[in-house]
PDB file of C-alpha atoms in Angstrom:
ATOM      1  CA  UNK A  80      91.312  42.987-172.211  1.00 54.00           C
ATOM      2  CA  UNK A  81      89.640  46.122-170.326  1.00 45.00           C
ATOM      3  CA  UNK A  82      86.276  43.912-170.476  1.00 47.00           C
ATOM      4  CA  UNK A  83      87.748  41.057-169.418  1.00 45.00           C
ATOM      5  CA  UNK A  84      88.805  42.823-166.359  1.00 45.00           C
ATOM      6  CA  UNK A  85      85.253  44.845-165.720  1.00 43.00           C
ATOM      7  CA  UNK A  86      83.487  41.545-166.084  1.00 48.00           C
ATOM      8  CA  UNK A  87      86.086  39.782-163.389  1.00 50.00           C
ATOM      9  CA  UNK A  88      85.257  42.839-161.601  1.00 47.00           C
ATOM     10  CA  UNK A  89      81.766  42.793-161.721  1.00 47.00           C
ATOM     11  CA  UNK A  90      81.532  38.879-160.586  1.00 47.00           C
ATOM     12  CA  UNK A  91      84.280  39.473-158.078  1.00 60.00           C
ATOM     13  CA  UNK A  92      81.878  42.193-156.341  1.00 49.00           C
ATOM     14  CA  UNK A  93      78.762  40.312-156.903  1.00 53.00           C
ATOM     15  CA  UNK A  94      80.356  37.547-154.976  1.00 53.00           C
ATOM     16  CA  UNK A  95      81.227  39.704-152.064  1.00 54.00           C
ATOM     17  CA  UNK A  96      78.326  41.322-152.122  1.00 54.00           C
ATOM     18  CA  UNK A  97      76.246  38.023-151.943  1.00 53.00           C
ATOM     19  CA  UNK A  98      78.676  36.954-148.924  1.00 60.00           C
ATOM     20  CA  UNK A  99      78.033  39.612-146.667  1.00 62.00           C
ATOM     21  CA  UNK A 100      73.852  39.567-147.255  1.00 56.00           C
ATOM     22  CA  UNK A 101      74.864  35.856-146.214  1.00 49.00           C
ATOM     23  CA  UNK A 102      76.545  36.584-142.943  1.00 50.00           C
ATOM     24  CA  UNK A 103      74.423  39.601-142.230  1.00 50.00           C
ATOM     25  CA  UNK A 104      71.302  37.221-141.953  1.00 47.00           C
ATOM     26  CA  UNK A 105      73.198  34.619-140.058  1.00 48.00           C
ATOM     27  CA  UNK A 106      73.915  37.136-137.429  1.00 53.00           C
ATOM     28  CA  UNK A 107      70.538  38.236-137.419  1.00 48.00           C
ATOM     29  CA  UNK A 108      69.393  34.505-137.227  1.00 52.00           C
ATOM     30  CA  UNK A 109      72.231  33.836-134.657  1.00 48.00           C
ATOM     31  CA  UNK A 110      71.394  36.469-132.512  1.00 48.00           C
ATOM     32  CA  UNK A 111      67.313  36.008-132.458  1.00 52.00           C
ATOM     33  CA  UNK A 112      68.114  32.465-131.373  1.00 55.00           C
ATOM     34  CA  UNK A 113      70.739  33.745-128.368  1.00 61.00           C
ATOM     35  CA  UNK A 114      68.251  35.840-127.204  1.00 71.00           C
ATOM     36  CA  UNK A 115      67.127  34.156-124.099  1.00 75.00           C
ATOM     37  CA  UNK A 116      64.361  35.457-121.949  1.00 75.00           C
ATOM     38  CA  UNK A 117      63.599  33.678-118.206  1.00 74.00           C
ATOM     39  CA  UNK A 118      60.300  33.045-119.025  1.00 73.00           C
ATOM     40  CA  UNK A 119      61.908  30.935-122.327  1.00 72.00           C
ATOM     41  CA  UNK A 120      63.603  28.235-120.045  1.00 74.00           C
ATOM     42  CA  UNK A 121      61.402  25.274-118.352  1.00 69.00           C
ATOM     43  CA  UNK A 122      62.365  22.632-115.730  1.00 63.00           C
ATOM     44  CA  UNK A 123      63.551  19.534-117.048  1.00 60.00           C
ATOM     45  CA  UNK A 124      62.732  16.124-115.418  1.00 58.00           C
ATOM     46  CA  UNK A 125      65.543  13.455-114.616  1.00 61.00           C
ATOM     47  CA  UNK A 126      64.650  10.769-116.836  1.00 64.00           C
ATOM     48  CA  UNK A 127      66.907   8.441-114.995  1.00 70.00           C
ATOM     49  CA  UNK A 128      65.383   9.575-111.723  1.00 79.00           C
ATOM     50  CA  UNK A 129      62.493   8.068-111.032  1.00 84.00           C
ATOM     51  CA  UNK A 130      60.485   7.590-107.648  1.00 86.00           C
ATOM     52  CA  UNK A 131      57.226   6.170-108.770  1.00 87.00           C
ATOM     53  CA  UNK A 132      55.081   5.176-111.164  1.00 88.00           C
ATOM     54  CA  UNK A 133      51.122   5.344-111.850  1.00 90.00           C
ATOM     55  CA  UNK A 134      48.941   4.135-114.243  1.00 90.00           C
ATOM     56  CA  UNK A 135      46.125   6.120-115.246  1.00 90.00           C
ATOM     57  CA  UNK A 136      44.133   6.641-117.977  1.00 89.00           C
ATOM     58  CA  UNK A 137      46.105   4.559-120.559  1.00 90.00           C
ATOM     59  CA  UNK A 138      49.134   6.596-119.400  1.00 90.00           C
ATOM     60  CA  UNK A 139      51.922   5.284-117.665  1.00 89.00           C
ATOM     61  CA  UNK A 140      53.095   8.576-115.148  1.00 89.00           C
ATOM     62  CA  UNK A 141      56.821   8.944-114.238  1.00 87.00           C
ATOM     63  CA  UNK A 142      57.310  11.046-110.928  1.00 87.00           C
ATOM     64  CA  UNK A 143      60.669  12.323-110.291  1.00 84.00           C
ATOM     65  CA  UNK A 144      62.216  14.199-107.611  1.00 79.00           C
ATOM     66  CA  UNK A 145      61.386  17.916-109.653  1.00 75.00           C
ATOM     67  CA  UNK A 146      58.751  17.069-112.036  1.00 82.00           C
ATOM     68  CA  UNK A 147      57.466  14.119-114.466  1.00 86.00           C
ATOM     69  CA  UNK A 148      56.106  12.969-117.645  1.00 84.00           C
ATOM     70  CA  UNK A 149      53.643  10.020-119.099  1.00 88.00           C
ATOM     71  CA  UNK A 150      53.965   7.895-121.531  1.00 86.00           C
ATOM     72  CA  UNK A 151      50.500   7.528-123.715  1.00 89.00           C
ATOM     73  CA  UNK A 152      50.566   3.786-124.370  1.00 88.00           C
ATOM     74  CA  UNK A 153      47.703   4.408-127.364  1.00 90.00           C
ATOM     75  CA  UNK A 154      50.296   6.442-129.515  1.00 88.00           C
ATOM     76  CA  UNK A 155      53.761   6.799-127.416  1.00 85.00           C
ATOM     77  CA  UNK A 156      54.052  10.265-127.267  1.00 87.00           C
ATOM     78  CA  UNK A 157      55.612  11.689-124.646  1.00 84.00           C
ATOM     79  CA  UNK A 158      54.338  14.627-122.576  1.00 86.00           C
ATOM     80  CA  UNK A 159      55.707  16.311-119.117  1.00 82.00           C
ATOM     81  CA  UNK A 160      54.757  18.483-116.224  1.00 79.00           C
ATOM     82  CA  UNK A 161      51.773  20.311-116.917  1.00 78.00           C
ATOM     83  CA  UNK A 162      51.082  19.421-120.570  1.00 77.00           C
ATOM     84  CA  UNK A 163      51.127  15.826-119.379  1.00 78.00           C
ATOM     85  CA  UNK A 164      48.523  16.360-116.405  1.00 85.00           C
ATOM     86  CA  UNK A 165      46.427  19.329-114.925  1.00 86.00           C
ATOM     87  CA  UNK A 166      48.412  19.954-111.632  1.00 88.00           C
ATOM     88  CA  UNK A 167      49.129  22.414-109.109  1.00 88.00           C
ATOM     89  CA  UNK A 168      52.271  21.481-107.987  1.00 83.00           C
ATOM     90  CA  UNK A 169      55.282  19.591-109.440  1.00 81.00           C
ATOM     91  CA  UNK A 170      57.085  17.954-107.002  1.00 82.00           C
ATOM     92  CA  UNK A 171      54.792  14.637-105.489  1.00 89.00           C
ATOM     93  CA  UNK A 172      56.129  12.299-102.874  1.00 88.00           C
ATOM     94  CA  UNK A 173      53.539   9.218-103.461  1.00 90.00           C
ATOM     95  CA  UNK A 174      50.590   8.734-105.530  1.00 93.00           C
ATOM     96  CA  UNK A 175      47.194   6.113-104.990  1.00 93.00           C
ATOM     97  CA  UNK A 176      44.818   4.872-107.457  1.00 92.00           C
ATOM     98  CA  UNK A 177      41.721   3.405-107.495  1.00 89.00           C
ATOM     99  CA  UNK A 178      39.347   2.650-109.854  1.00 87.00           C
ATOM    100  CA  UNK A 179      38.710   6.042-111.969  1.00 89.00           C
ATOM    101  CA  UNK A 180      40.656   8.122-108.916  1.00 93.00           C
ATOM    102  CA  UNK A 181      44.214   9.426-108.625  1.00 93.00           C
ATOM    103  CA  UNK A 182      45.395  10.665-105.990  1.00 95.00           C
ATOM    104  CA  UNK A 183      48.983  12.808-105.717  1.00 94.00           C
ATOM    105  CA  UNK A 184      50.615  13.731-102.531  1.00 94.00           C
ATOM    106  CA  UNK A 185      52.429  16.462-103.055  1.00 90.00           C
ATOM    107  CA  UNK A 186      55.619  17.375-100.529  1.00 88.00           C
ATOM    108  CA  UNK A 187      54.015  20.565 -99.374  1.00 89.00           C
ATOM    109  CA  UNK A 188      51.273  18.962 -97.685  1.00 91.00           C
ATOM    110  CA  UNK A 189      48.291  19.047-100.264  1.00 94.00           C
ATOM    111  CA  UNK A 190      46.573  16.402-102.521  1.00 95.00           C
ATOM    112  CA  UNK A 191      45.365  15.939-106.182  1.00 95.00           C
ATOM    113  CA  UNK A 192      42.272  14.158-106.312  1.00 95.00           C
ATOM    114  CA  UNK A 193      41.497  13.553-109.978  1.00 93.00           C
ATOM    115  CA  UNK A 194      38.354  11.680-110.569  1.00 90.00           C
ATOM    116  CA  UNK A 195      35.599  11.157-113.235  1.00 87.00           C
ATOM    117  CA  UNK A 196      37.025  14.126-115.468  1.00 87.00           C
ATOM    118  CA  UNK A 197      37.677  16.648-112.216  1.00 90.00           C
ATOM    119  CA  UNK A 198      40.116  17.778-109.967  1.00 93.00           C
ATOM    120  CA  UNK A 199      40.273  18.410-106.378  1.00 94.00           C
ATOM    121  CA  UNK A 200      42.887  19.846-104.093  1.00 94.00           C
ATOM    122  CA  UNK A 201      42.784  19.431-100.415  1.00 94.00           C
ATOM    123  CA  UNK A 202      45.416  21.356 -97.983  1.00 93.00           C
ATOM    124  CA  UNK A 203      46.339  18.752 -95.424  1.00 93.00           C
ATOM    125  CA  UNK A 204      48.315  21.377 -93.437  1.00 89.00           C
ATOM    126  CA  UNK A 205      47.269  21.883 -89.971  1.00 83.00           C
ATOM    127  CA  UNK A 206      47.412  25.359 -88.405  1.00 85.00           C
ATOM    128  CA  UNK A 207      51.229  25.899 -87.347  1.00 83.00           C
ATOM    129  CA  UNK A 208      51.955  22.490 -88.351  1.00 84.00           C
ATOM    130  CA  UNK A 209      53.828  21.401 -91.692  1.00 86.00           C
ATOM    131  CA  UNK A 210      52.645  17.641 -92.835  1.00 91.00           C
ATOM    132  CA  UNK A 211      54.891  15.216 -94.142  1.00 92.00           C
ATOM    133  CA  UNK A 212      52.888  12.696 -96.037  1.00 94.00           C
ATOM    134  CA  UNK A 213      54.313   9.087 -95.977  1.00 93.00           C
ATOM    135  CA  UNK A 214      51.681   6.935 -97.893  1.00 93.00           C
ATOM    136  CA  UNK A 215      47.760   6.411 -98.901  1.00 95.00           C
ATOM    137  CA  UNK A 216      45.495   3.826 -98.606  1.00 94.00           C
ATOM    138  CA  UNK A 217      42.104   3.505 -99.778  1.00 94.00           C
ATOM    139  CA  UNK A 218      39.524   1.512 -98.716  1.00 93.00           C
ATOM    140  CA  UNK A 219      35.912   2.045-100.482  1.00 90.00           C
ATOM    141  CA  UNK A 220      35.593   5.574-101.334  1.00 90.00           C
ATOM    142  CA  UNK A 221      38.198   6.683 -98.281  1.00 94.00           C
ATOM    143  CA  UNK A 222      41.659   7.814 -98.211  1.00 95.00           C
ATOM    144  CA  UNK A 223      44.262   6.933 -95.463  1.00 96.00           C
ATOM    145  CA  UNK A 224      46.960   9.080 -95.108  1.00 96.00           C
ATOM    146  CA  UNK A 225      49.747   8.405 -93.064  1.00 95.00           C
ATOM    147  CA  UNK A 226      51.792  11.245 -91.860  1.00 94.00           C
ATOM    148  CA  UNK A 227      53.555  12.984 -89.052  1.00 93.00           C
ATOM    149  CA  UNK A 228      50.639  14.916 -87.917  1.00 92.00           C
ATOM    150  CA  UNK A 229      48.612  11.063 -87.611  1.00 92.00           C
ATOM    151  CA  UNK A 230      46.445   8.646 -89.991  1.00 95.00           C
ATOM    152  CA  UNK A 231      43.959  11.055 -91.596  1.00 94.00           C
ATOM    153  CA  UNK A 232      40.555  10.313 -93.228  1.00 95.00           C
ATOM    154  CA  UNK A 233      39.601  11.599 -96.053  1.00 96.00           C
ATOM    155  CA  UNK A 234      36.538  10.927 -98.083  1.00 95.00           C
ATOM    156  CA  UNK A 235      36.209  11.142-101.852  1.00 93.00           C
ATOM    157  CA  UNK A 236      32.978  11.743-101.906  1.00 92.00           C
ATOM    158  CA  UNK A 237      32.640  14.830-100.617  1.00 93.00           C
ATOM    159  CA  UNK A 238      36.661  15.730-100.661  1.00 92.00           C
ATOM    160  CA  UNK A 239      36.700  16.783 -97.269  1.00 93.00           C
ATOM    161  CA  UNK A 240      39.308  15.631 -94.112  1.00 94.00           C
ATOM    162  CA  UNK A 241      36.495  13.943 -91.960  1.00 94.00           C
ATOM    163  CA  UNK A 242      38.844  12.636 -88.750  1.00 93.00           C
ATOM    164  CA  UNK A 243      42.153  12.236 -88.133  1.00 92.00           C
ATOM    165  CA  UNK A 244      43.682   9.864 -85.604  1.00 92.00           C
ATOM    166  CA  UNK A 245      46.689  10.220 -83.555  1.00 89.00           C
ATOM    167  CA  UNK A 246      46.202   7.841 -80.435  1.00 89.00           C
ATOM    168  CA  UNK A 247      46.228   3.894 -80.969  1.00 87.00           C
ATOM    169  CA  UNK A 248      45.430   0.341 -79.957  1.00 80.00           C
ATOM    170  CA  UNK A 249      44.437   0.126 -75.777  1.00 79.00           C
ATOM    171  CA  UNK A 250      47.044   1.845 -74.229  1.00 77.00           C
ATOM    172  CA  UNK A 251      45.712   4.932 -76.495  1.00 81.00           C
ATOM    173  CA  UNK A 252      49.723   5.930 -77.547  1.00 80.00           C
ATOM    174  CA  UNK A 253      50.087   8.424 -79.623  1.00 87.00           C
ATOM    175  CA  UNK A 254      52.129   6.946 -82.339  1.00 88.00           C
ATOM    176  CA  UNK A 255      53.212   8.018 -85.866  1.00 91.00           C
ATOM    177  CA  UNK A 256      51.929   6.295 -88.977  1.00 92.00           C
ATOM    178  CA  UNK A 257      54.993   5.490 -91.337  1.00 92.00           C
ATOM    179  CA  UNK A 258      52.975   3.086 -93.583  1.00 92.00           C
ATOM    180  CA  UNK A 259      49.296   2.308 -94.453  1.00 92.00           C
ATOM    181  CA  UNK A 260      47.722  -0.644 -96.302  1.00 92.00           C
ATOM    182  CA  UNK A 261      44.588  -2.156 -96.816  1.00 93.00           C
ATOM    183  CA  UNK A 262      44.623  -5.636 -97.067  1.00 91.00           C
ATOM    184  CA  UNK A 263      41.155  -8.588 -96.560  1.00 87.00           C
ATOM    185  CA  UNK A 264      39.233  -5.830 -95.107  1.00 89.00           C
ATOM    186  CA  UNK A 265      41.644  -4.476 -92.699  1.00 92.00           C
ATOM    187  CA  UNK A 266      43.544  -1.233 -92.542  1.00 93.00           C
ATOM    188  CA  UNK A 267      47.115  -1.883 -91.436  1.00 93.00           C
ATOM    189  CA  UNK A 268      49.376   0.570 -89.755  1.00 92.00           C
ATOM    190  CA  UNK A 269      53.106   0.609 -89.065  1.00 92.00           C
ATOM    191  CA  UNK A 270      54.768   2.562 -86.780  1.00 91.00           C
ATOM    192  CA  UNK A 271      57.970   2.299 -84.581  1.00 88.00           C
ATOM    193  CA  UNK A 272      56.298   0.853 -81.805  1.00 87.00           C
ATOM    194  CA  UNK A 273      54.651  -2.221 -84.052  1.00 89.00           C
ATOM    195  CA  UNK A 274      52.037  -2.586 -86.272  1.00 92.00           C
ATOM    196  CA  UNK A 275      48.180  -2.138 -85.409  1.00 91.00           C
ATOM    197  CA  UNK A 276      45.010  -2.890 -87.499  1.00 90.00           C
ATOM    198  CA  UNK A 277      41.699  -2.132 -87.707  1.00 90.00           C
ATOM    199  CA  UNK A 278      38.838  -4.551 -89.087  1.00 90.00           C
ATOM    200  CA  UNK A 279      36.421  -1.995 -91.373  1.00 88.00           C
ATOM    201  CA  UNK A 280      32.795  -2.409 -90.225  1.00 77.00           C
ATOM    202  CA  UNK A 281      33.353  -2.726 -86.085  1.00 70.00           C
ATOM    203  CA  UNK A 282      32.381   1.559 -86.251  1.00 62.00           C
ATOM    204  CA  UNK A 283      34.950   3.923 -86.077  1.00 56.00           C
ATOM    205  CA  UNK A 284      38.204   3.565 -86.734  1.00 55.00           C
ATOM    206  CA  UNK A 285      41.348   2.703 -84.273  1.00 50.00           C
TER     207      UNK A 285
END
């Protein structure tokens, strides 16, 4: 009888012991996965919220208000932000391709050229001026951007700002460019006073 109790005794311990080694690793496993650092927590992207698309490089890009993501059409997989695409910044109001080139507009005033395996970032800022970009255009190897500080040029060959243009048609107004496009060989431009265009090889333009 007195070893039928020890050996009750003995299991009955066992078992408790075994349940507290139990719950003293889930609190140790519990608490390493509480402890959140602000370097551990990333911006996540809207996937219901999405402003534009681009395709580029067999990837279909997803811009949303606070970030993105592509979609690699070879294998599906998923990527976003900067795993999905070498960039500076995160938040881009319009984006332009062409050929091998993409170009980002970003809402504090610069661009992302990508081209040909390399990147290029030009600050379309002026001095004491914030730029709101509104659209690109591209026509050959130039970008048109239409903003609130006027249509500038930009060429991507040399990623430079080559002219920018704030006065147009023949009474020479100074008029804001809301929308660009390049259509038969002619660079529109729309702006609250009409639209104007210019006819690419009569010299410079507007």
């Amino acid at each position: 009888m007195f070893f039928v109790f020890l050996k009750n005794f003995f299991f009955s311990l066992l078992y408790f012991l075994l349940i507290t080694i139990l719950l003293f690793v889930f609190s140790l496993d519990l608490f390493s996965q509480i402890n959140i650092q602000d370097k551990d927590w990333s911006p996540h992207v809207n996937l219901k919220n999405i402003n534009f698309l681009s395709y580029f490089n067999d990837k279909l890009f997803c811009f949303a208000p606070s970030g993105f993501y592509s979609l690699d059409l070879n294998d599906n997989s998923i990527s976003k932000n900067f795993s999905s695409l070498n960039v500076k910044n995160l938040s881009f109001t319009s984006s332009i391709i062409a050929g091998n080139t993409l170009v980002l507009a970003s809402k504090n005033g610069e661009i992302e050229i990508f081209s040909n395996g390399e990147k290029f970032i030009i600050d379309l800022n002026s001095p004491g001026e914030n730029i709101l970009i509104y659209s690109m255009s591209i026509y050959d190897k130039t970008l048109f951007v239409s903003s609130n500080l006027g249509l500038i040029n930009v060429s991507l060959e040399l990623n430079i700002v080559k002219e920018k243009y704030h006065y147009f048609g023949e009474k020479r107004e100074k008029l804001i460019p809301k929308k660009s496009y390049v259509i038969d060989n002619k660079l529109f431009i729309i702006t609250e006073n009409g639209i104007y265009y210019y006819e690419f090889g009569n010299g410079n333009p507007l």
